[in-house]
Amino acid sequence: MVIPFFDLKAQLLTIEDEIKSTVNDVLDSGWFVLGERLERFEGEFASYCGAAYGIGVGSGTEALHLALVAAGVGPGDEVVTVPNTAVPTISAIRFAGARPVFVDIDPSTYTIDPVKLSTCLRDRAEAGGRVKAVVPVHLYGQSADMGAVLEICKAHSVPVIEDACQAHGTEDNGKKAGSMGLMGCFSFYPSKNLGAYGDGGFVTTSDPLLADSLKELRNYGQKERYDSVSEGFNSRLDEVQAAVLSVKLKYLDNWVDRRNELASLYDSLIDHEKVTLPVTRDSSRHARHLYVIRHPERDALMAYLKENGVSTLIHYPIPVHMQQAYRWLGLGEGSFTEAEKAAREILSLPLYPELTDQDVRSIARLINEFTK
Ligand SMILES: Cc1ncc(COP(=O)(O)O)c(C=O)c1O
């Protein structure tokens, strides 16, 4: 038995004709950057997310970077987020010139702990800190507790920028990821629930001024051609990727439903006293980007599954504050105990729409048989 962690070829086979014909159309058009396909996809995905505007950019990292700059974050400012995220959340904060401030997570959902966020914002305000934005991460496809996060941030007059890079199709209390904060940032990295065939990213917002500013920032700060009104960057979602994403967007909800079906099957079949299953908050629609279990002997379980042909991954093995690149922040082990404990125990199992029920049964059986 060989079950890969994900299988993009299997997905392509289900939509191959449409994808190849749309890519050919772009090649035939002779127009590759900032064209009608991007404009169409921007409208489609913004509307899918329940936002008035959408801006296609070069990657999820760039989406976060440009959103922070558009929100006025700059050198000397602080941006609050979690330590158990993909490193690019922090790269974006650093690109904007700001300093990351971490808040520990709720250990059951792996998203920002609202009580600790509240304490952090109060402490930073008392210390004369300059918190200019909060970036909750909808990790693994589940929304952070946005009701609580938005209320706390409103009380401190701090804007919320959603890191929705793993949350295409996620909802919290009926609201889509990307429609709750001032801006929402998505990644179209190929393995995401909605993935391009290369890098890509997106910012959603319902503020027209921010939308204009993001469009400038992604294109050298230009309002009109060769007329830069601000200092910008080069970060654009190209026409090939936009066309591919328009095709794939039609399937996103079905794919998310299938991911949820498979996740429920895992939930019902995994029966091992040492395994903690993922927890879904009642108010949220989980997009199931990743299916993450916990086990105290995680490394041994991972090796056992590998020996039996099942590939798994760890998202993420080292919390950002403990990565070599961020030691200068002076936050050692013990700073964020929930994130650190989770990093030692979490394991992501294969989960993608093309996985079969039989694959899930086989993986669950292996986990149940694992005794350590
Ligand atoms: C939570 C999170 N934030 C940011 C990013 C960065 O996205 P990209 O790889 O498109 O730059 C990712 C992608 O892996 C992510 O998972």
mmCIF file of C-alpha atoms and ligand atoms in Angstrom:
data_model
loop_
_atom_site.group_PDB
_atom_site.id
_atom_site.type_symbol
_atom_site.label_atom_id
_atom_site.label_comp_id
_atom_site.label_asym_id
_atom_site.label_seq_id
_atom_site.Cartn_x
_atom_site.Cartn_y
_atom_site.Cartn_z
ATOM 1 C CA MET A 1 0.000 0.000 0.000
ATOM 2 C CA VAL A 2 1.266 3.475 -0.891
ATOM 3 C CA ILE A 3 -0.791 6.507 0.139
ATOM 4 C CA PRO A 4 0.904 9.852 -0.607
ATOM 5 C CA PHE A 5 0.315 12.878 1.600
ATOM 6 C CA PHE A 6 -1.327 14.647 -1.321
ATOM 7 C CA ASP A 7 -1.788 13.855 -4.985
ATOM 8 C CA LEU A 8 -2.134 16.833 -7.301
ATOM 9 C CA LYS A 9 -1.960 14.612 -10.374
ATOM 10 C CA ALA A 10 -5.110 12.821 -9.215
ATOM 11 C CA GLN A 11 -6.931 16.144 -8.934
ATOM 12 C CA LEU A 12 -5.755 17.269 -12.368
ATOM 13 C CA LEU A 13 -7.079 14.070 -13.943
ATOM 14 C CA THR A 14 -10.610 15.024 -12.837
ATOM 15 C CA ILE A 15 -10.506 18.431 -14.605
ATOM 16 C CA GLU A 16 -7.731 17.973 -17.140
ATOM 17 C CA ASP A 17 -9.640 18.948 -20.307
ATOM 18 C CA GLU A 18 -10.955 22.185 -18.816
ATOM 19 C CA ILE A 19 -7.567 23.148 -17.404
ATOM 20 C CA LYS A 20 -5.635 22.471 -20.586
ATOM 21 C CA SER A 21 -8.145 24.296 -22.736
ATOM 22 C CA THR A 22 -8.165 27.363 -20.464
ATOM 23 C CA VAL A 23 -4.350 27.457 -20.330
ATOM 24 C CA ASN A 24 -4.271 27.212 -24.139
ATOM 25 C CA ASP A 25 -6.730 30.106 -24.353
ATOM 26 C CA VAL A 26 -4.387 32.257 -22.277
ATOM 27 C CA LEU A 27 -1.407 31.305 -24.456
ATOM 28 C CA ASP A 28 -3.416 32.144 -27.573
ATOM 29 C CA SER A 29 -4.487 35.486 -26.129
ATOM 30 C CA GLY A 30 -0.888 36.692 -25.873
ATOM 31 C CA TRP A 31 -1.715 38.614 -22.640
ATOM 32 C CA PHE A 32 -0.179 37.296 -19.421
ATOM 33 C CA VAL A 33 -0.200 39.893 -16.642
ATOM 34 C CA LEU A 34 -3.028 42.136 -15.318
ATOM 35 C CA GLY A 35 -5.632 41.173 -17.889
ATOM 36 C CA GLU A 36 -9.279 40.196 -18.169
ATOM 37 C CA ARG A 37 -8.830 36.726 -16.650
ATOM 38 C CA LEU A 38 -7.415 38.183 -13.461
ATOM 39 C CA GLU A 39 -10.208 40.744 -13.324
ATOM 40 C CA ARG A 40 -12.818 38.017 -13.763
ATOM 41 C CA PHE A 41 -11.299 35.778 -11.109
ATOM 42 C CA GLU A 42 -10.959 38.696 -8.690
ATOM 43 C CA GLY A 43 -14.705 39.292 -8.958
ATOM 44 C CA GLU A 44 -15.518 35.595 -8.633
ATOM 45 C CA PHE A 45 -13.370 34.852 -5.601
ATOM 46 C CA ALA A 46 -14.207 38.104 -3.782
ATOM 47 C CA SER A 47 -17.886 37.312 -4.231
ATOM 48 C CA TYR A 48 -17.339 33.705 -3.090
ATOM 49 C CA CYS A 49 -15.761 35.087 0.098
ATOM 50 C CA GLY A 50 -18.505 37.665 0.642
ATOM 51 C CA ALA A 51 -16.138 40.617 0.157
ATOM 52 C CA ALA A 52 -16.705 43.595 -2.125
ATOM 53 C CA TYR A 53 -13.193 43.598 -3.607
ATOM 54 C CA GLY A 54 -10.479 41.087 -4.411
ATOM 55 C CA ILE A 55 -6.885 41.725 -5.416
ATOM 56 C CA GLY A 56 -4.793 38.943 -6.946
ATOM 57 C CA VAL A 57 -1.152 38.993 -5.866
ATOM 58 C CA GLY A 58 1.956 36.860 -6.190
ATOM 59 C CA SER A 59 1.636 34.601 -3.121
ATOM 60 C CA GLY A 60 0.022 34.268 0.292
ATOM 61 C CA THR A 61 3.109 35.821 1.856
ATOM 62 C CA GLU A 62 2.740 38.820 -0.443
ATOM 63 C CA ALA A 63 -0.982 39.034 0.295
ATOM 64 C CA LEU A 64 -0.148 39.412 4.004
ATOM 65 C CA HIS A 65 2.744 41.773 3.322
ATOM 66 C CA LEU A 66 0.745 44.112 1.085
ATOM 67 C CA ALA A 67 -2.284 43.984 3.409
ATOM 68 C CA LEU A 68 -0.102 45.031 6.344
ATOM 69 C CA VAL A 69 1.450 47.874 4.337
ATOM 70 C CA ALA A 70 -2.004 48.980 3.131
ATOM 71 C CA ALA A 71 -3.160 48.996 6.770
ATOM 72 C CA GLY A 72 -0.346 51.433 7.542
ATOM 73 C CA VAL A 73 1.962 48.984 9.330
ATOM 74 C CA GLY A 74 5.604 50.002 9.101
ATOM 75 C CA PRO A 75 8.980 49.933 10.825
ATOM 76 C CA GLY A 76 8.774 50.112 14.616
ATOM 77 C CA ASP A 77 5.211 48.784 14.718
ATOM 78 C CA GLU A 78 4.076 45.532 16.285
ATOM 79 C CA VAL A 79 1.812 42.887 14.765
ATOM 80 C CA VAL A 80 0.191 40.242 16.952
ATOM 81 C CA THR A 81 -0.147 36.671 15.701
ATOM 82 C CA VAL A 82 0.414 33.066 16.804
ATOM 83 C CA PRO A 83 3.679 31.108 16.990
ATOM 84 C CA ASN A 84 2.275 27.878 15.491
ATOM 85 C CA THR A 85 1.831 29.188 11.981
ATOM 86 C CA ALA A 86 3.657 28.768 8.700
ATOM 87 C CA VAL A 87 6.794 30.905 8.858
ATOM 88 C CA PRO A 88 5.581 33.143 5.971
ATOM 89 C CA THR A 89 3.017 34.762 8.299
ATOM 90 C CA ILE A 90 6.030 36.153 10.134
ATOM 91 C CA SER A 91 8.054 36.832 6.945
ATOM 92 C CA ALA A 92 5.229 39.143 5.855
ATOM 93 C CA ILE A 93 5.291 41.012 9.168
ATOM 94 C CA ARG A 94 9.049 41.435 8.791
ATOM 95 C CA PHE A 95 8.714 42.560 5.134
ATOM 96 C CA ALA A 96 6.460 45.325 6.409
ATOM 97 C CA GLY A 97 9.252 46.276 8.829
ATOM 98 C CA ALA A 98 7.249 45.364 11.943
ATOM 99 C CA ARG A 99 7.998 43.119 14.907
ATOM 100 C CA PRO A 100 5.920 40.004 15.557
ATOM 101 C CA VAL A 101 4.315 39.680 18.986
ATOM 102 C CA PHE A 102 3.044 36.194 19.728
ATOM 103 C CA VAL A 103 -0.044 34.997 21.572
ATOM 104 C CA ASP A 104 -0.443 31.349 22.541
ATOM 105 C CA ILE A 105 -3.181 29.141 21.112
ATOM 106 C CA ASP A 106 -6.300 27.383 22.307
ATOM 107 C CA PRO A 107 -4.942 23.800 22.467
ATOM 108 C CA SER A 108 -8.142 22.228 21.176
ATOM 109 C CA THR A 109 -8.494 24.255 17.963
ATOM 110 C CA TYR A 110 -4.862 25.417 17.489
ATOM 111 C CA THR A 111 -6.100 28.961 16.800
ATOM 112 C CA ILE A 112 -5.403 32.148 18.765
ATOM 113 C CA ASP A 113 -6.606 32.080 22.380
ATOM 114 C CA PRO A 114 -8.926 35.121 22.735
ATOM 115 C CA VAL A 115 -8.328 35.462 26.484
ATOM 116 C CA LYS A 116 -4.564 35.578 25.952
ATOM 117 C CA LEU A 117 -5.036 37.986 23.034
ATOM 118 C CA SER A 118 -6.969 40.326 25.290
ATOM 119 C CA THR A 119 -4.234 40.184 27.949
ATOM 120 C CA CYS A 120 -1.544 40.747 25.333
ATOM 121 C CA LEU A 121 -3.235 43.832 23.859
ATOM 122 C CA ARG A 122 -3.797 45.294 27.325
ATOM 123 C CA ASP A 123 -0.168 44.627 28.330
ATOM 124 C CA ARG A 124 1.234 46.097 25.113
ATOM 125 C CA ALA A 125 -0.949 49.210 25.517
ATOM 126 C CA GLU A 126 0.241 49.662 29.120
ATOM 127 C CA ALA A 127 3.852 49.208 28.042
ATOM 128 C CA GLY A 128 3.485 51.853 25.325
ATOM 129 C CA GLY A 129 3.689 49.222 22.570
ATOM 130 C CA ARG A 130 2.707 49.984 19.005
ATOM 131 C CA VAL A 131 0.372 47.149 18.016
ATOM 132 C CA LYS A 132 -0.925 48.144 14.566
ATOM 133 C CA ALA A 133 -2.615 44.898 13.516
ATOM 134 C CA VAL A 134 -3.712 41.487 14.726
ATOM 135 C CA VAL A 135 -3.336 38.542 12.344
ATOM 136 C CA PRO A 136 -5.360 35.510 13.468
ATOM 137 C CA VAL A 137 -4.496 32.390 11.479
ATOM 138 C CA HIS A 138 -7.363 30.095 10.411
ATOM 139 C CA LEU A 139 -5.099 27.110 10.881
ATOM 140 C CA TYR A 140 -5.758 23.786 9.137
ATOM 141 C CA GLY A 141 -8.920 25.283 7.588
ATOM 142 C CA GLN A 142 -10.751 26.179 10.786
ATOM 143 C CA SER A 143 -11.577 29.787 11.559
ATOM 144 C CA ALA A 144 -10.136 31.416 14.640
ATOM 145 C CA ASP A 145 -12.877 32.436 17.078
ATOM 146 C CA MET A 146 -13.524 35.592 15.098
ATOM 147 C CA GLY A 147 -16.471 36.822 17.171
ATOM 148 C CA ALA A 148 -14.204 37.102 20.201
ATOM 149 C CA VAL A 149 -11.141 38.278 18.243
ATOM 150 C CA LEU A 150 -13.041 41.095 16.499
ATOM 151 C CA GLU A 151 -14.645 42.291 19.721
ATOM 152 C CA ILE A 152 -11.318 42.403 21.575
ATOM 153 C CA CYS A 153 -9.554 44.160 18.708
ATOM 154 C CA LYS A 154 -12.378 46.677 18.352
ATOM 155 C CA ALA A 155 -12.021 47.564 22.020
ATOM 156 C CA HIS A 156 -8.339 48.323 21.358
ATOM 157 C CA SER A 157 -8.973 49.985 17.946
ATOM 158 C CA VAL A 158 -6.642 47.532 16.240
ATOM 159 C CA PRO A 159 -7.504 46.232 12.752
ATOM 160 C CA VAL A 160 -7.753 42.493 12.114
ATOM 161 C CA ILE A 161 -6.121 40.982 9.027
ATOM 162 C CA GLU A 162 -7.129 37.351 8.555
ATOM 163 C CA ASP A 163 -4.458 34.872 7.569
ATOM 164 C CA ALA A 164 -6.853 32.733 5.538
ATOM 165 C CA CYS A 165 -4.064 31.042 3.577
ATOM 166 C CA GLN A 166 -5.397 27.626 4.668
ATOM 167 C CA ALA A 167 -9.051 28.628 4.761
ATOM 168 C CA HIS A 168 -10.679 28.717 1.306
ATOM 169 C CA GLY A 169 -14.327 27.951 2.027
ATOM 170 C CA THR A 170 -14.030 28.249 5.819
ATOM 171 C CA GLU A 171 -16.885 29.917 7.704
ATOM 172 C CA ASP A 172 -17.417 31.235 11.203
ATOM 173 C CA ASN A 173 -20.992 31.957 12.309
ATOM 174 C CA GLY A 174 -22.110 31.942 8.681
ATOM 175 C CA LYS A 175 -19.412 34.355 7.514
ATOM 176 C CA LYS A 176 -16.749 33.288 5.070
ATOM 177 C CA ALA A 177 -13.054 33.560 5.852
ATOM 178 C CA GLY A 178 -11.854 36.718 4.188
ATOM 179 C CA SER A 179 -15.047 38.661 4.937
ATOM 180 C CA MET A 180 -14.655 39.134 8.681
ATOM 181 C CA GLY A 181 -11.505 41.190 9.167
ATOM 182 C CA LEU A 182 -10.498 44.477 7.525
ATOM 183 C CA MET A 183 -8.711 42.309 4.958
ATOM 184 C CA GLY A 184 -8.350 38.583 4.342
ATOM 185 C CA CYS A 185 -5.252 36.999 2.853
ATOM 186 C CA PHE A 186 -5.190 33.768 0.840
ATOM 187 C CA SER A 187 -2.511 31.563 -0.673
ATOM 188 C CA PHE A 188 -3.007 29.574 -3.862
ATOM 189 C CA TYR A 189 0.052 27.401 -3.301
ATOM 190 C CA PRO A 190 -0.659 24.233 -5.348
ATOM 191 C CA SER A 191 -1.594 22.007 -2.404
ATOM 192 C CA LYS A 192 -4.133 24.433 -0.888
ATOM 193 C CA ASN A 193 -7.874 23.663 -1.033
ATOM 194 C CA LEU A 194 -7.914 26.083 -3.972
ATOM 195 C CA GLY A 195 -4.475 25.796 -5.522
ATOM 196 C CA ALA A 196 -2.841 27.256 -8.618
ATOM 197 C CA TYR A 197 -0.186 25.563 -10.756
ATOM 198 C CA GLY A 198 2.507 27.742 -9.267
ATOM 199 C CA ASP A 199 2.493 30.499 -6.658
ATOM 200 C CA GLY A 200 -0.410 32.855 -6.181
ATOM 201 C CA GLY A 201 -2.189 34.883 -3.522
ATOM 202 C CA PHE A 202 -5.213 37.100 -2.919
ATOM 203 C CA VAL A 203 -6.430 39.860 -0.639
ATOM 204 C CA THR A 204 -10.130 40.406 0.070
ATOM 205 C CA THR A 205 -11.583 43.582 1.508
ATOM 206 C CA SER A 206 -14.810 45.543 1.467
ATOM 207 C CA ASP A 207 -13.048 48.896 1.816
ATOM 208 C CA PRO A 208 -12.727 50.631 -1.594
ATOM 209 C CA LEU A 209 -9.760 52.760 -0.519
ATOM 210 C CA LEU A 210 -7.816 49.730 0.668
ATOM 211 C CA ALA A 211 -8.659 47.926 -2.568
ATOM 212 C CA ASP A 212 -7.228 50.835 -4.586
ATOM 213 C CA SER A 213 -4.176 50.996 -2.410
ATOM 214 C CA LEU A 214 -3.550 47.221 -2.754
ATOM 215 C CA LYS A 215 -3.849 47.498 -6.540
ATOM 216 C CA GLU A 216 -1.203 50.219 -6.499
ATOM 217 C CA LEU A 217 1.082 48.381 -4.103
ATOM 218 C CA ARG A 218 1.148 45.212 -6.218
ATOM 219 C CA ASN A 219 2.098 47.172 -9.333
ATOM 220 C CA TYR A 220 5.046 49.448 -8.458
ATOM 221 C CA GLY A 221 2.763 51.923 -6.685
ATOM 222 C CA GLN A 222 1.305 52.966 -10.044
ATOM 223 C CA LYS A 223 -2.144 54.511 -10.317
ATOM 224 C CA GLU A 224 -1.781 54.952 -14.042
ATOM 225 C CA ARG A 225 0.850 53.376 -16.239
ATOM 226 C CA TYR A 226 4.340 54.755 -15.469
ATOM 227 C CA ASP A 227 2.940 57.040 -12.760
ATOM 228 C CA SER A 228 3.889 55.774 -9.303
ATOM 229 C CA VAL A 229 2.018 57.582 -6.559
ATOM 230 C CA SER A 230 3.396 55.396 -3.769
ATOM 231 C CA GLU A 231 6.406 53.148 -3.234
ATOM 232 C CA GLY A 232 5.147 49.774 -4.380
ATOM 233 C CA PHE A 233 6.229 46.283 -5.295
ATOM 234 C CA ASN A 234 5.811 43.747 -8.077
ATOM 235 C CA SER A 235 3.328 41.121 -6.883
ATOM 236 C CA ARG A 236 0.646 40.076 -9.350
ATOM 237 C CA LEU A 237 -1.402 36.944 -9.910
ATOM 238 C CA ASP A 238 -0.720 36.108 -13.557
ATOM 239 C CA GLU A 239 -3.319 35.356 -16.218
ATOM 240 C CA VAL A 240 -2.522 31.628 -16.466
ATOM 241 C CA GLN A 241 -3.000 31.131 -12.721
ATOM 242 C CA ALA A 242 -6.133 33.308 -12.653
ATOM 243 C CA ALA A 243 -7.682 31.269 -15.480
ATOM 244 C CA VAL A 244 -6.801 27.986 -13.747
ATOM 245 C CA LEU A 245 -8.262 29.248 -10.468
ATOM 246 C CA SER A 246 -11.516 30.302 -12.163
ATOM 247 C CA VAL A 247 -11.941 26.722 -13.346
ATOM 248 C CA LYS A 248 -11.073 25.239 -9.965
ATOM 249 C CA LEU A 249 -13.278 27.647 -7.983
ATOM 250 C CA LYS A 250 -16.369 25.967 -9.476
ATOM 251 C CA TYR A 251 -15.365 22.758 -7.707
ATOM 252 C CA LEU A 252 -14.210 24.226 -4.396
ATOM 253 C CA ASP A 253 -17.399 23.658 -2.406
ATOM 254 C CA ASN A 254 -17.682 20.050 -3.584
ATOM 255 C CA TRP A 255 -14.041 19.487 -2.714
ATOM 256 C CA VAL A 256 -14.512 20.983 0.758
ATOM 257 C CA ASP A 257 -17.598 18.792 1.278
ATOM 258 C CA ARG A 258 -15.623 15.700 0.264
ATOM 259 C CA ARG A 259 -12.795 16.693 2.627
ATOM 260 C CA ASN A 260 -15.374 16.941 5.434
ATOM 261 C CA GLU A 261 -16.813 13.554 4.508
ATOM 262 C CA LEU A 262 -13.376 11.953 4.727
ATOM 263 C CA ALA A 263 -12.617 13.779 7.982
ATOM 264 C CA SER A 264 -15.858 12.424 9.503
ATOM 265 C CA LEU A 265 -14.834 8.958 8.387
ATOM 266 C CA TYR A 266 -11.458 9.353 10.126
ATOM 267 C CA ASP A 267 -13.301 10.651 13.220
ATOM 268 C CA SER A 268 -15.561 7.625 13.320
ATOM 269 C CA LEU A 269 -12.871 5.028 12.621
ATOM 270 C CA ILE A 270 -9.857 6.137 14.642
ATOM 271 C CA ASP A 271 -10.222 4.541 18.023
ATOM 272 C CA HIS A 272 -7.049 4.657 20.036
ATOM 273 C CA GLU A 273 -6.940 5.938 23.587
ATOM 274 C CA LYS A 274 -3.771 7.937 23.041
ATOM 275 C CA VAL A 275 -5.006 9.702 19.909
ATOM 276 C CA THR A 276 -6.674 13.118 20.152
ATOM 277 C CA LEU A 277 -8.914 13.848 17.183
ATOM 278 C CA PRO A 278 -9.382 17.338 15.708
ATOM 279 C CA VAL A 279 -12.026 19.515 17.369
ATOM 280 C CA THR A 280 -14.425 21.610 15.283
ATOM 281 C CA ARG A 281 -16.078 24.597 16.917
ATOM 282 C CA ASP A 282 -19.890 24.372 16.625
ATOM 283 C CA SER A 283 -20.105 27.757 14.959
ATOM 284 C CA SER A 284 -17.616 27.028 12.210
ATOM 285 C CA ARG A 285 -17.519 25.347 8.822
ATOM 286 C CA HIS A 286 -14.166 23.649 8.754
ATOM 287 C CA ALA A 287 -12.588 23.663 5.288
ATOM 288 C CA ARG A 288 -10.445 20.672 6.324
ATOM 289 C CA HIS A 289 -7.282 21.824 4.649
ATOM 290 C CA LEU A 290 -5.461 19.481 7.010
ATOM 291 C CA TYR A 291 -6.596 16.623 9.238
ATOM 292 C CA VAL A 292 -4.381 16.853 12.315
ATOM 293 C CA ILE A 293 -4.381 14.339 15.150
ATOM 294 C CA ARG A 294 -2.269 14.322 18.311
ATOM 295 C CA HIS A 295 -0.353 11.465 19.821
ATOM 296 C CA PRO A 296 2.189 11.569 22.680
ATOM 297 C CA GLU A 297 4.547 9.281 20.689
ATOM 298 C CA ARG A 298 4.002 11.151 17.448
ATOM 299 C CA ASP A 299 7.427 10.447 15.904
ATOM 300 C CA ALA A 300 7.054 6.684 16.403
ATOM 301 C CA LEU A 301 3.531 6.744 14.941
ATOM 302 C CA MET A 302 4.756 8.736 11.955
ATOM 303 C CA ALA A 303 7.580 6.225 11.342
ATOM 304 C CA TYR A 304 5.166 3.297 11.718
ATOM 305 C CA LEU A 305 2.779 4.783 9.149
ATOM 306 C CA LYS A 306 5.699 5.455 6.800
ATOM 307 C CA GLU A 307 6.881 1.815 7.110
ATOM 308 C CA ASN A 308 3.369 0.823 6.097
ATOM 309 C CA GLY A 309 3.264 3.086 3.051
ATOM 310 C CA VAL A 310 1.384 6.092 4.478
ATOM 311 C CA SER A 311 2.996 9.530 4.150
ATOM 312 C CA THR A 312 2.239 12.083 6.828
ATOM 313 C CA LEU A 313 3.593 15.561 7.623
ATOM 314 C CA ILE A 314 3.876 17.852 10.638
ATOM 315 C CA HIS A 315 2.349 21.332 10.448
ATOM 316 C CA TYR A 316 4.521 22.657 12.033
ATOM 317 C CA PRO A 317 7.345 20.916 13.889
ATOM 318 C CA ILE A 318 9.055 24.068 15.259
ATOM 319 C CA PRO A 319 7.005 27.028 16.515
ATOM 320 C CA VAL A 320 8.219 30.221 14.872
ATOM 321 C CA HIS A 321 9.645 31.770 18.067
ATOM 322 C CA MET A 322 11.949 28.732 18.401
ATOM 323 C CA GLN A 323 13.227 28.818 14.813
ATOM 324 C CA GLN A 324 16.824 29.875 14.389
ATOM 325 C CA ALA A 325 15.841 32.816 12.167
ATOM 326 C CA TYR A 326 13.759 34.367 14.966
ATOM 327 C CA ARG A 327 16.012 33.765 17.978
ATOM 328 C CA TRP A 328 16.774 37.482 17.986
ATOM 329 C CA LEU A 329 13.272 37.999 19.383
ATOM 330 C CA GLY A 330 14.619 36.511 22.613
ATOM 331 C CA LEU A 331 11.694 34.127 23.110
ATOM 332 C CA GLY A 332 13.005 30.734 24.104
ATOM 333 C CA GLU A 333 11.385 27.421 24.908
ATOM 334 C CA GLY A 334 8.638 27.781 27.506
ATOM 335 C CA SER A 335 7.359 31.090 26.113
ATOM 336 C CA PHE A 336 4.207 29.600 24.523
ATOM 337 C CA THR A 337 3.594 26.252 26.157
ATOM 338 C CA GLU A 338 0.442 25.210 24.278
ATOM 339 C CA ALA A 339 1.967 25.861 20.859
ATOM 340 C CA GLU A 340 5.162 24.082 21.917
ATOM 341 C CA LYS A 341 3.328 21.029 23.284
ATOM 342 C CA ALA A 342 1.203 20.810 20.146
ATOM 343 C CA ALA A 343 4.329 20.946 17.963
ATOM 344 C CA ARG A 344 5.645 17.838 19.734
ATOM 345 C CA GLU A 345 2.430 15.829 19.288
ATOM 346 C CA ILE A 346 0.632 16.842 16.084
ATOM 347 C CA LEU A 347 0.531 14.752 12.932
ATOM 348 C CA SER A 348 -1.241 15.589 9.658
ATOM 349 C CA LEU A 349 -2.813 12.582 7.922
ATOM 350 C CA PRO A 350 -3.485 12.420 4.172
ATOM 351 C CA LEU A 351 -6.691 14.320 3.323
ATOM 352 C CA TYR A 352 -7.678 15.398 -0.192
ATOM 353 C CA PRO A 353 -10.841 14.947 -2.221
ATOM 354 C CA GLU A 354 -9.402 12.164 -4.366
ATOM 355 C CA LEU A 355 -8.469 10.014 -1.358
ATOM 356 C CA THR A 356 -10.783 6.989 -1.226
ATOM 357 C CA ASP A 357 -12.876 5.796 1.712
ATOM 358 C CA GLN A 358 -10.791 2.632 1.553
ATOM 359 C CA ASP A 359 -7.572 4.673 1.968
ATOM 360 C CA VAL A 360 -9.017 6.278 5.095
ATOM 361 C CA ARG A 361 -10.101 2.880 6.452
ATOM 362 C CA SER A 362 -6.589 1.494 5.917
ATOM 363 C CA ILE A 363 -4.923 4.496 7.605
ATOM 364 C CA ALA A 364 -7.340 4.373 10.562
ATOM 365 C CA ARG A 365 -6.729 0.635 10.972
ATOM 366 C CA LEU A 366 -2.957 1.180 11.071
ATOM 367 C CA ILE A 367 -3.347 3.896 13.696
ATOM 368 C CA ASN A 368 -5.621 1.685 15.808
ATOM 369 C CA GLU A 369 -3.112 -1.157 15.597
ATOM 370 C CA PHE A 370 -0.221 1.049 16.618
ATOM 371 C CA THR A 371 0.643 0.254 20.193
ATOM 372 C CA LYS A 372 3.466 2.014 21.904
HETATM 373 C C1 LIG B 1 -0.973 29.978 7.364
HETATM 374 C C2 LIG B 1 -0.174 30.384 6.167
HETATM 375 N N1 LIG B 1 0.193 31.676 6.030
HETATM 376 C C3 LIG B 1 0.898 32.109 4.969
HETATM 377 C C4 LIG B 1 1.268 31.236 3.971
HETATM 378 C C5 LIG B 1 2.082 31.747 2.821
HETATM 379 O O1 LIG B 1 1.525 31.473 1.559
HETATM 380 P P1 LIG B 1 2.473 31.329 0.261
HETATM 381 O O2 LIG B 1 3.200 30.048 0.373
HETATM 382 O O3 LIG B 1 1.499 31.352 -0.874
HETATM 383 O O4 LIG B 1 3.365 32.498 0.251
HETATM 384 C C6 LIG B 1 0.904 29.899 4.052
HETATM 385 C C7 LIG B 1 1.279 28.944 3.002
HETATM 386 O O5 LIG B 1 1.863 27.937 3.202
HETATM 387 C C8 LIG B 1 0.172 29.444 5.186
HETATM 388 O O6 LIG B 1 -0.190 28.175 5.322
#
